[in-house]
Amino acid sequence: MSLPKYQHFINNEWCDPTNNMWYESFNPYTAKPWCLIPKGNKEDVELAIGSAHQAFKTGEWPTLTPTQRGQLLYKLGDLIAEHADKLAEIEVMDNGKLISEMSAQLHYLPQWFYYFGGLADKIEGSVIPIDKPQVFNYTRYEPLGVVVAITPWNSPLLLASWKIAPALAAGNTIVLKPSEFTSASAFEFAKLFKAAGFPPGVLNVISGFGRDIGDDLVLHPQVAKVAFTGGTETGKRVYENAAKGIKKVSLELGGKSPNIVFDDANIDNAVKGVISGIFAATGQTCIAGSRLLVQASIHDEFVDKIVKLAKTAKMGDPLSFETQVGPVSTEPQFEKILSYLKLAKEEGAHCVLGGDRAKSSQAGTGWFVEPSIYTHVHNKMRIAQEEIFGPVLAVIPFKDDEEAISIANDIPYGLAAGLWTNDIKRILELSNKLQAGTVWVNTYRMLSYLSPFGGYKMSGIGRESGKEAIYNYLQAKSVWISTQTETPNPFVMRLK
Ligand code: NAD
C-alpha cells in the first residue's frame, strides 16, 4: 500500500521538493512509517525564502490594513476549529501524544488566531512630548520582514501557531520548517491557510532535516528574524548563526523544572500535580516537572503516594481516549531516555518505579518506556541537571524554604516551576525568588494565549503568547518632523 505523500507549500502552491526526494515519517505507536515527507534542500530554502521576501515587499499583503490582516487570522482560526479533530489525529500519528491531549490542544488552538487577529489593529505608536520646541515626534511599529519559524516535534501545531499568529498580525511573512519527525500537520495547516484566503507567499512551509537545511534557513540574508523552539544545543547554534547577520531572535529552549512540595500542601492535589507534570505527554514537554523537590518531613509518604498513582497509568494506543501514557515520539529520543535510565543506576539513584523499556502487554510495538521514579538523587547528579525529555522523575529532599529555593535555582535552565503550599507568605516570597519564566502555585502545566510564556537563563530569549509576543515581530521607529522656519548651526547636534 502506498503511503500518503506530502508536498512543499510555497507561494500558495503545492510543489515537489527540487531534488525529488522524500523520507518516511514514523508512527511511534507501531514504529512503522505512515506517510512520506519532502526532504528539502538548499534550493527549496531559496524558493521558500524568495517567496516570503517577495510577498513582504510587493503584492497584496503589504497593502492590507491591520484590520484586514486580523480578519484573515479570524478566518484561519475558524477553519482550524472546523478541522481540529483531523489535525489532532495527524499529530498523534506523527508524535504519539495522547489523543485526549492533542484533541484538547487543537480545539483550543484557534484562540491564538483570534487573540492576535484582534490585536493586529491595536498596535499603537505614541506621540512623544518631546523636549524641543517646533518639533513633532511620534513612534510607529513596523513589521520586520521574513520570519523563519523552526519548531520541534512535541506539540507541532501549537508551537508553530505561537509564532505564526503574532508574526502575521504584525505584518511579517513566514517560512515554517517543522521538525523532521512531525511535519505532516504543518502541511495540513497550510491547506487551511490557503483556504482562508491569505495572499501568496505570506506563509511557506518546507520540510527537511535540521542538519541539511537549518543553517541555510537561519543564515539566509533575506531573513530578518528567527523564531526557534527546540533543544538548548540547537538553540545555541541558531543564536550563533543569527548573530552573523545581527538578526532578531527568539528562542524557546529546554527545561528541567522543579515541582516543589511543602508539608503544609494539600498532599492529594500535589500528588496529582506532580504526576501530571512528569508523566503527561510521556514527559516530552519542555515544561515537564522533572525534578520533584519534596520537604524531608513528608518525603517517604509522598513518594509512596506518587508511585501508587503512577502505577495505575494505562499504557497503550495514543489514539484511544482510554490511554494515559503513550509512546516516546522518536527512536533517537527512546534510545536517549534508556541511556539516562542506565546513567541513573550508575549515579547511585534508587529506582522506586519503572527504570526500563516497557514490557507491558498494553504497549504497542513502538517506543514505550515505563514511567520511572528515582529517589536518593542529589541536585548535582546528571539525571537532576540534564533535560531527559521523557517520563523520568528525580526526587530530591529539602529541609526548609531556603534550601528549596537554592536547589530549585541551582540549574542552568529556568523555564517553569511548581509550588505546592498553603502558606501565602511563602507563595509570594518563593514565586518572586524562583528563576523561571512561569511559576504555577498549587497547579501545574497551565497555558493560555493571554499570558506570556518563555524562559529565564538557558531556557530562552523572548516571550510567546500574551501582548508581549507581538513585540517579538515588530520594530519601533521614531519619526521627527521639524516645523522650524530656519535650521540652526549645521555643525552642532541639536540638543535643545
Ligand atoms: P531539536 O533542537 O533537535 O530540533 C528543533 C528544530 O530545530 C527541528 O525542526 C530541527 O530540524 C531544527 N534544527 C536542527 N538543527 C538545526 C540548525 N542547525 N539550525 C536550525 N534549525 C535546526 O529539538 P527537538 O528534539 O525537536 O525538540 C525537543 C526540544 O525542544 C527539547 O529540548 C524541549 O525542551 C524543547 N522545547 C522547548 C519548548 C519551549 O517552549 N521552551 C517547547 C517544546 C520543546
CSV table of N, CA, C and O and ligand atoms in Angstrom, one decimal, residues 150-155 159 162-163 177-181 208-211 213-218 228-235 237-238 241 251-255 284-287 333 336 387 389 413 415 453-455 459 464, ligand 1:
chain,number,residue,atom,x,y,z
A,150,ILE,N,11.1,27.8,13.3
A,150,ILE,CA,11.6,26.4,13.3
A,150,ILE,C,11.0,25.8,14.6
A,150,ILE,O,11.2,26.4,15.7
A,151,THR,N,10.4,24.6,14.4
A,151,THR,CA,9.7,24.1,15.6
A,151,THR,C,10.1,22.6,15.9
A,151,THR,O,10.6,21.9,15.0
A,152,PRO,N,9.8,22.1,17.1
A,152,PRO,CA,10.2,20.8,17.5
A,152,PRO,C,9.0,19.8,17.3
A,152,PRO,O,8.0,20.2,16.7
A,153,TRP,N,9.2,18.6,17.8
A,153,TRP,CA,8.2,17.6,17.5
A,153,TRP,C,7.1,17.4,18.5
A,153,TRP,O,6.2,16.6,18.4
A,154,ASN,N,7.3,18.0,19.7
A,154,ASN,CA,6.4,17.6,20.8
A,154,ASN,C,5.0,18.1,20.7
A,154,ASN,O,4.1,17.5,21.1
A,155,SER,N,4.8,19.4,20.3
A,155,SER,CA,3.5,20.0,20.1
A,155,SER,C,3.5,20.8,18.8
A,155,SER,O,3.5,22.0,18.8
A,159,LEU,N,3.1,25.0,18.8
A,159,LEU,CA,4.3,25.8,18.9
A,159,LEU,C,4.5,26.6,17.6
A,159,LEU,O,5.0,27.7,17.7
A,162,TRP,N,2.1,29.6,17.9
A,162,TRP,CA,2.6,30.7,18.8
A,162,TRP,C,3.5,31.7,18.1
A,162,TRP,O,3.7,32.8,18.5
A,163,LYS,N,4.1,31.2,16.9
A,163,LYS,CA,4.9,32.1,16.1
A,163,LYS,C,4.1,32.7,15.0
A,163,LYS,O,4.2,33.9,14.7
A,177,LYS,N,9.6,25.8,9.1
A,177,LYS,CA,10.2,24.5,9.0
A,177,LYS,C,9.9,23.7,10.2
A,177,LYS,O,10.4,23.9,11.3
A,178,PRO,N,8.9,22.7,10.1
A,178,PRO,CA,8.6,21.9,11.2
A,178,PRO,C,9.7,20.9,11.5
A,178,PRO,O,10.5,20.7,10.6
A,179,SER,N,9.6,20.2,12.6
A,179,SER,CA,10.5,19.1,12.9
A,179,SER,C,10.5,18.0,11.8
A,179,SER,O,9.4,17.7,11.3
A,180,GLU,N,11.6,17.5,11.5
A,180,GLU,CA,11.7,16.4,10.5
A,180,GLU,C,10.8,15.2,10.9
A,180,GLU,O,10.4,14.4,10.1
A,181,PHE,N,10.6,15.1,12.3
A,181,PHE,CA,9.8,13.9,12.8
A,181,PHE,C,8.3,14.1,12.7
A,181,PHE,O,7.6,13.1,12.7
A,208,GLY,N,12.3,19.0,6.1
A,208,GLY,CA,13.7,18.5,5.8
A,208,GLY,C,14.4,18.4,7.1
A,208,GLY,O,13.9,18.9,8.2
A,209,PHE,N,15.6,17.9,7.1
A,209,PHE,CA,16.3,17.6,8.3
A,209,PHE,C,17.1,18.9,8.7
A,209,PHE,O,17.6,19.6,7.9
A,210,GLY,N,17.1,19.2,10.0
A,210,GLY,CA,17.7,20.4,10.5
A,210,GLY,C,19.2,20.4,10.1
A,210,GLY,O,19.7,21.5,9.7
A,211,ARG,N,19.8,19.2,10.1
A,211,ARG,CA,21.3,19.2,9.7
A,211,ARG,C,21.5,19.6,8.3
A,211,ARG,O,22.5,20.0,7.9
A,213,ILE,N,19.2,21.7,6.3
A,213,ILE,CA,18.7,23.0,5.9
A,213,ILE,C,18.6,24.0,7.0
A,213,ILE,O,18.3,25.2,6.7
A,214,GLY,N,18.9,23.6,8.2
A,214,GLY,CA,18.7,24.5,9.4
A,214,GLY,C,19.6,25.7,9.2
A,214,GLY,O,19.2,26.9,9.3
A,215,ASP,N,20.9,25.5,9.0
A,215,ASP,CA,21.9,26.6,8.8
A,215,ASP,C,21.5,27.5,7.7
A,215,ASP,O,21.5,28.7,7.8
A,216,ASP,N,21.1,26.9,6.5
A,216,ASP,CA,20.8,27.7,5.3
A,216,ASP,C,19.6,28.7,5.6
A,216,ASP,O,19.6,29.8,5.2
A,217,LEU,N,18.6,28.1,6.4
A,217,LEU,CA,17.5,29.0,6.7
A,217,LEU,C,17.9,30.2,7.6
A,217,LEU,O,17.4,31.3,7.4
A,218,VAL,N,18.7,29.9,8.6
A,218,VAL,CA,19.0,30.9,9.6
A,218,VAL,C,19.9,32.0,9.0
A,218,VAL,O,19.9,33.2,9.3
A,228,PHE,N,12.6,30.3,17.1
A,228,PHE,CA,13.0,28.9,17.2
A,228,PHE,C,12.5,28.3,18.5
A,228,PHE,O,12.5,28.9,19.6
A,229,THR,N,11.9,27.1,18.4
A,229,THR,CA,11.7,26.3,19.6
A,229,THR,C,12.4,25.0,19.4
A,229,THR,O,12.2,24.3,18.4
A,230,GLY,N,13.1,24.5,20.4
A,230,GLY,CA,13.8,23.3,20.3
A,230,GLY,C,14.8,23.1,21.5
A,230,GLY,O,14.7,23.8,22.5
A,231,GLY,N,15.7,22.2,21.3
A,231,GLY,CA,16.7,21.9,22.3
A,231,GLY,C,17.7,23.1,22.5
A,231,GLY,O,17.9,23.8,21.6
A,232,THR,N,18.3,23.1,23.7
A,232,THR,CA,19.2,24.2,24.0
A,232,THR,C,20.5,24.2,23.1
A,232,THR,O,20.9,25.2,22.7
A,233,GLU,N,21.0,23.0,22.8
A,233,GLU,CA,22.2,22.9,22.0
A,233,GLU,C,21.9,23.4,20.6
A,233,GLU,O,22.7,24.2,20.0
A,234,THR,N,20.8,23.0,20.0
A,234,THR,CA,20.4,23.5,18.7
A,234,THR,C,20.2,25.1,18.8
A,234,THR,O,20.6,25.8,17.9
A,235,GLY,N,19.5,25.5,19.9
A,235,GLY,CA,19.3,26.9,20.1
A,235,GLY,C,20.5,27.7,20.1
A,235,GLY,O,20.6,28.8,19.5
A,237,ARG,N,23.3,27.1,18.5
A,237,ARG,CA,23.8,27.1,17.1
A,237,ARG,C,22.9,28.2,16.3
A,237,ARG,O,23.5,29.0,15.5
A,238,VAL,N,21.6,28.1,16.5
A,238,VAL,CA,20.8,29.1,15.8
A,238,VAL,C,21.1,30.5,16.2
A,238,VAL,O,21.2,31.4,15.4
A,241,ASN,N,24.4,31.5,14.5
A,241,ASN,CA,24.2,31.8,13.1
A,241,ASN,C,23.5,33.1,12.9
A,241,ASN,O,23.8,33.9,12.0
A,251,LEU,N,14.0,32.5,21.2
A,251,LEU,CA,14.4,31.1,21.5
A,251,LEU,C,13.6,30.6,22.6
A,251,LEU,O,13.5,31.2,23.7
A,252,GLU,N,12.9,29.5,22.3
A,252,GLU,CA,12.2,28.8,23.4
A,252,GLU,C,12.9,27.4,23.5
A,252,GLU,O,12.8,26.6,22.6
A,253,LEU,N,13.6,27.2,24.6
A,253,LEU,CA,14.5,26.1,24.7
A,253,LEU,C,14.1,25.1,25.8
A,253,LEU,O,12.9,25.0,26.2
A,254,GLY,N,15.1,24.3,26.2
A,254,GLY,CA,14.8,23.2,27.1
A,254,GLY,C,14.5,23.7,28.6
A,254,GLY,O,14.6,24.9,28.9
A,255,GLY,N,14.2,22.7,29.4
A,255,GLY,CA,13.9,23.0,30.8
A,255,GLY,C,14.2,21.8,31.7
A,255,GLY,O,14.4,20.6,31.2
A,284,GLN,N,7.5,14.4,27.6
A,284,GLN,CA,8.1,15.0,26.5
A,284,GLN,C,7.6,16.4,26.3
A,284,GLN,O,7.0,16.8,25.3
A,285,THR,N,7.7,17.2,27.4
A,285,THR,CA,7.3,18.6,27.3
A,285,THR,C,8.4,19.4,27.9
A,285,THR,O,9.1,19.0,28.8
A,286,CYS,N,8.6,20.6,27.3
A,286,CYS,CA,9.7,21.5,27.8
A,286,CYS,C,9.4,21.9,29.3
A,286,CYS,O,10.3,22.1,30.0
A,287,ILE,N,8.1,21.9,29.6
A,287,ILE,CA,7.8,22.3,31.0
A,287,ILE,C,7.7,21.1,32.0
A,287,ILE,O,7.2,21.3,33.1
A,333,GLN,N,15.0,9.5,20.5
A,333,GLN,CA,14.6,10.0,21.8
A,333,GLN,C,14.4,8.8,22.8
A,333,GLN,O,14.8,8.9,24.0
A,336,LYS,N,17.7,7.7,23.8
A,336,LYS,CA,18.3,8.7,24.8
A,336,LYS,C,17.7,8.5,26.2
A,336,LYS,O,18.5,8.5,27.2
A,387,GLU,N,18.3,17.7,30.8
A,387,GLU,CA,16.9,17.5,30.3
A,387,GLU,C,16.8,16.1,29.7
A,387,GLU,O,17.5,15.9,28.7
A,389,PHE,N,13.7,14.7,28.8
A,389,PHE,CA,12.6,14.7,27.9
A,389,PHE,C,11.9,13.4,27.8
A,389,PHE,O,11.7,12.9,26.7
A,413,TYR,N,18.8,25.9,33.6
A,413,TYR,CA,17.5,26.2,32.9
A,413,TYR,C,16.7,27.1,33.8
A,413,TYR,O,16.9,27.3,35.0
A,415,LEU,N,12.8,27.5,32.9
A,415,LEU,CA,11.5,27.6,32.1
A,415,LEU,C,10.3,27.7,33.0
A,415,LEU,O,9.5,28.6,32.8
A,453,PHE,N,4.8,33.4,27.9
A,453,PHE,CA,5.5,32.2,28.2
A,453,PHE,C,6.9,32.2,27.6
A,453,PHE,O,7.1,32.6,26.5
A,454,GLY,N,7.9,31.8,28.4
A,454,GLY,CA,9.2,31.9,27.9
A,454,GLY,C,10.2,31.6,29.1
A,454,GLY,O,9.8,31.3,30.2
A,455,GLY,N,11.5,31.6,28.7
A,455,GLY,CA,12.5,31.1,29.7
A,455,GLY,C,13.4,32.1,30.3
A,455,GLY,O,13.7,33.1,29.7
A,459,SER,N,16.9,28.7,29.2
A,459,SER,CA,15.7,28.2,28.6
A,459,SER,C,15.1,29.1,27.5
A,459,SER,O,14.1,28.8,26.9
A,464,GLU,N,6.4,34.1,24.3
A,464,GLU,CA,5.4,33.8,23.3
A,464,GLU,C,4.0,33.9,24.1
A,464,GLU,O,4.0,33.8,25.3
B,1,NAD,P1,15.8,20.0,18.3
B,1,NAD,O1,16.6,21.1,18.8
B,1,NAD,O2,16.5,18.7,17.9
B,1,NAD,O3,15.1,20.4,16.9
B,1,NAD,C1,14.2,21.5,16.8
B,1,NAD,C2,14.1,22.0,15.4
B,1,NAD,O4,15.4,22.5,15.1
B,1,NAD,C3,13.8,21.0,14.4
B,1,NAD,O5,12.9,21.5,13.5
B,1,NAD,C4,15.2,20.7,13.7
B,1,NAD,O6,15.1,20.2,12.4
B,1,NAD,C5,15.8,22.1,13.8
B,1,NAD,N1,17.2,22.2,13.6
B,1,NAD,C6,18.2,21.2,13.8
B,1,NAD,N2,19.4,21.7,13.6
B,1,NAD,C7,19.2,23.0,13.2
B,1,NAD,C8,20.1,24.0,12.8
B,1,NAD,N3,21.5,23.8,12.7
B,1,NAD,N4,19.6,25.2,12.5
B,1,NAD,C9,18.3,25.4,12.6
B,1,NAD,N5,17.4,24.5,13.0
B,1,NAD,C10,17.9,23.3,13.3
B,1,NAD,O7,14.6,19.7,19.3
B,1,NAD,P2,13.5,18.6,19.3
B,1,NAD,O8,14.2,17.3,19.7
B,1,NAD,O9,12.8,18.6,18.0
B,1,NAD,O10,12.6,19.1,20.5
B,1,NAD,C11,12.8,18.8,21.8
B,1,NAD,C12,13.4,20.1,22.5
B,1,NAD,O11,12.6,21.2,22.3
B,1,NAD,C13,13.6,19.9,24.0
B,1,NAD,O12,14.8,20.4,24.4
B,1,NAD,C14,12.4,20.8,24.5
B,1,NAD,O13,12.7,21.3,25.8
B,1,NAD,C15,12.4,21.9,23.5
B,1,NAD,N6,11.1,22.5,23.6
B,1,NAD,C16,11.0,23.8,24.1
B,1,NAD,C17,9.8,24.4,24.2
B,1,NAD,C18,9.7,25.8,24.8
B,1,NAD,O14,8.7,26.4,24.6
B,1,NAD,N7,10.6,26.3,25.6
B,1,NAD,C19,8.7,23.8,23.8
B,1,NAD,C20,8.8,22.5,23.2
B,1,NAD,C21,10.0,21.9,23.1
